[in-house]
C-alpha positions as a Markdown table, in Angstrom:
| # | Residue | x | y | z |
|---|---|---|---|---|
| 1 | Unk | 0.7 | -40.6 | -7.5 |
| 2 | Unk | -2.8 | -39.5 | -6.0 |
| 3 | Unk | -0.7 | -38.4 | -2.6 |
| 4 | Unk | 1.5 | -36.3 | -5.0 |
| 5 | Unk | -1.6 | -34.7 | -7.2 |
| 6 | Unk | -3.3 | -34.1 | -3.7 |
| 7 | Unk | -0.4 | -32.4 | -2.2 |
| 8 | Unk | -0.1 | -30.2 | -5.3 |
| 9 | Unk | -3.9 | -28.9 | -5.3 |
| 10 | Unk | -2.8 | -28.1 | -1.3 |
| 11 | Unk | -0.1 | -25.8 | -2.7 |
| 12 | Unk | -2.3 | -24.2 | -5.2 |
| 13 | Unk | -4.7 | -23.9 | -2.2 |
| 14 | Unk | -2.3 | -22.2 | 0.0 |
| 15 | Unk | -1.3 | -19.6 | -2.5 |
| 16 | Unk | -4.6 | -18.9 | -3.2 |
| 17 | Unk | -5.0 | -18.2 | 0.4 |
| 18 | Unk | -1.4 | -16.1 | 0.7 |
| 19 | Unk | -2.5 | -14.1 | -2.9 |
| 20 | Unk | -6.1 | -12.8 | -0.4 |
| 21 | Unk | -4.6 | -12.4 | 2.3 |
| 22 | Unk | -2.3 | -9.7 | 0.7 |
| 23 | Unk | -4.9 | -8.4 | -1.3 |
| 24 | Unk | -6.6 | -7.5 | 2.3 |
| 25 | Unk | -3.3 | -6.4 | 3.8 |
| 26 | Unk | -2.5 | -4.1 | 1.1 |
| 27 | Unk | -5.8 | -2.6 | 0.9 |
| 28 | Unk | -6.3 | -1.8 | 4.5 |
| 29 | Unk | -2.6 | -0.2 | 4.4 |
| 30 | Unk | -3.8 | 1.9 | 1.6 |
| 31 | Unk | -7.1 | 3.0 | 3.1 |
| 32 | Unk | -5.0 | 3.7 | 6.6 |
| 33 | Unk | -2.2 | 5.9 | 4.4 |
| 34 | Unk | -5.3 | 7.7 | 2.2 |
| 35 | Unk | -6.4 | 8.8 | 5.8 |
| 36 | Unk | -3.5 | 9.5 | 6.9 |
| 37 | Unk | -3.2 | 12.1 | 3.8 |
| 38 | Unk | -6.8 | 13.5 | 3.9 |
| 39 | Unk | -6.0 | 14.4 | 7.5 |
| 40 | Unk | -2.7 | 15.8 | 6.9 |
| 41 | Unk | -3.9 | 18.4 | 4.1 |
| 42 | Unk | -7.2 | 19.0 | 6.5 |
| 43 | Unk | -4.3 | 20.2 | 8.9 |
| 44 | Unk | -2.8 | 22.2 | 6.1 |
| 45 | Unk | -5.6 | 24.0 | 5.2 |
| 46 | Unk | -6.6 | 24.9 | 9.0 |
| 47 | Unk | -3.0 | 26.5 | 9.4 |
| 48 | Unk | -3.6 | 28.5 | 6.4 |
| 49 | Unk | -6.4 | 29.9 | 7.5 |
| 50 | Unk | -5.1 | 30.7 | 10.6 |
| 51 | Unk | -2.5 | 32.4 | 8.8 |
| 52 | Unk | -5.0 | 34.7 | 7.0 |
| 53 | Unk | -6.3 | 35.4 | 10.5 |
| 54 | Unk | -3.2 | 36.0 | 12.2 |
| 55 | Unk | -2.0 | 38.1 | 9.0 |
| 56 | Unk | -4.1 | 40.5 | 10.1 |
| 57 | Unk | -2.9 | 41.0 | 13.6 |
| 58 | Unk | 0.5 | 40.3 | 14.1 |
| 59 | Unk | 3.2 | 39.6 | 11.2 |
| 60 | Unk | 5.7 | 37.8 | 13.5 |
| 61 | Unk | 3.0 | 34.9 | 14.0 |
| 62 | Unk | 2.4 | 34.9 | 10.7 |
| 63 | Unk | 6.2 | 33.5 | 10.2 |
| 64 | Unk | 5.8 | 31.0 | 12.8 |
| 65 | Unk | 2.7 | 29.9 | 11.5 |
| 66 | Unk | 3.9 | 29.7 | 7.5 |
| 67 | Unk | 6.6 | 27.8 | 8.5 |
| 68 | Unk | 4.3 | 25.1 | 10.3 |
| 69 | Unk | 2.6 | 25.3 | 7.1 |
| 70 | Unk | 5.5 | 24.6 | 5.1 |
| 71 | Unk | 6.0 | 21.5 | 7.7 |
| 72 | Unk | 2.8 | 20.0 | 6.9 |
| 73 | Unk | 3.2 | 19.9 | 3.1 |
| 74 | Unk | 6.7 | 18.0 | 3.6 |
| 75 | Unk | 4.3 | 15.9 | 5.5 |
| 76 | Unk | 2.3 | 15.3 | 2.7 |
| 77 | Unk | 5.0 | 14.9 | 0.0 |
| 78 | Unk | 6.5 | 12.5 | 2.7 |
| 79 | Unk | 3.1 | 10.4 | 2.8 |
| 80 | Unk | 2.7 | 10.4 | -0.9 |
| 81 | Unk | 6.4 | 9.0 | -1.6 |
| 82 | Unk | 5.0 | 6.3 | 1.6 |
| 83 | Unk | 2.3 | 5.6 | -0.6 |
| 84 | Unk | 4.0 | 5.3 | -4.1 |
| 85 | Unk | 6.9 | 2.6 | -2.1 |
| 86 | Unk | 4.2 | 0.5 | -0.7 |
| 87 | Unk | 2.3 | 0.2 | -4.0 |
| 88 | Unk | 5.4 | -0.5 | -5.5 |
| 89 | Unk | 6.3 | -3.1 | -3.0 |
| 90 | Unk | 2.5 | -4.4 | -3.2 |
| 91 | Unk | 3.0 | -4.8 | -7.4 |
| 92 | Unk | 6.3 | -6.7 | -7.1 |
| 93 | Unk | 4.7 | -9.1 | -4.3 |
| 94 | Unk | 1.7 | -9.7 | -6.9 |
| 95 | Unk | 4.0 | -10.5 | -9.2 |
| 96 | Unk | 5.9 | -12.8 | -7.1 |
| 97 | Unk | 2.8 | -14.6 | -5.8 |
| 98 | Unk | 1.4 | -15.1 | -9.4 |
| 99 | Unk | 4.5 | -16.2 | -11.0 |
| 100 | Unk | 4.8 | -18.9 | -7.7 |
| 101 | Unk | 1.3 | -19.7 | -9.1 |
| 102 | Unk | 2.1 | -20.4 | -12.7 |
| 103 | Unk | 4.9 | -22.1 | -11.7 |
| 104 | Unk | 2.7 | -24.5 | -9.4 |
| 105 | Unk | 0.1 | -25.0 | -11.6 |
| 106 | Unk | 2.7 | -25.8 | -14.6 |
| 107 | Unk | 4.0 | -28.9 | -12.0 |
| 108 | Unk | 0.4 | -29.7 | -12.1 |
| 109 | Unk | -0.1 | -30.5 | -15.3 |
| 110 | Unk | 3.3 | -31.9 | -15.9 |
| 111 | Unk | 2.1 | -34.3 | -13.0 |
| 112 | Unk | -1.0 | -35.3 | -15.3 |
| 113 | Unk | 0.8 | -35.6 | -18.3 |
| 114 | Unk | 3.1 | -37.9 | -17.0 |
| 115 | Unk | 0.2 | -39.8 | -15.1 |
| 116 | Unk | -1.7 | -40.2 | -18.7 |
């Protein structure tokens, strides 16, 4: 009975362990993708800049240059769909992890209950 109790609390322990070490995975994904953005609309604001300047001058470039402008905001939209899939994802593996929890922790105290 004590082998079974311990090897129980080892579970518990490991999805302890698995439940952090998503936590850290998921926010270091999200603080990579949030960078990813911020330097995607940094890039989007240069080229429209650079259309204001070229505007100016020549309205040929200015075409080219909208239309690299236009690129960069699919970018973006891209990104953010990226962004809602993994939190998504991140939500459901939670979940997943939590329920596994509950259901380990409701062996536990079935174990005790039949040990009493």
């Amino acid at each position: 009975m004590e082998v079974a109790g311990r090897v129980i609390v080892e579970v518990v322990v490991v999805v302890v362990k698995v439940i952090i070490v998503v936590v850290i995975v998921v926010v270091k994904v999200i603080v990579g993708v949030v960078v990813v953005v911020v330097k995607v609309i940094v890039v989007v604001v240069v080229v429209k800049v650079i259309v204001v300047v070229v505007v100016v001058k020549v309205k040929v470039v200015v075409v080219v240059v909208v239309v690299k402008a236009i690129v960069e905001v699919v970018v973006v939209v891209v990104v953010v769909k990226v962004i809602v899939i993994v939190i998504v994802v991140v939500v459901v593996v939670v979940i997943v992890v939590i329920v596994a929890s509950v259901e380990a922790k409701v062996v536990i105290v079935v174990f005790f209950a039949k040990a009493y």
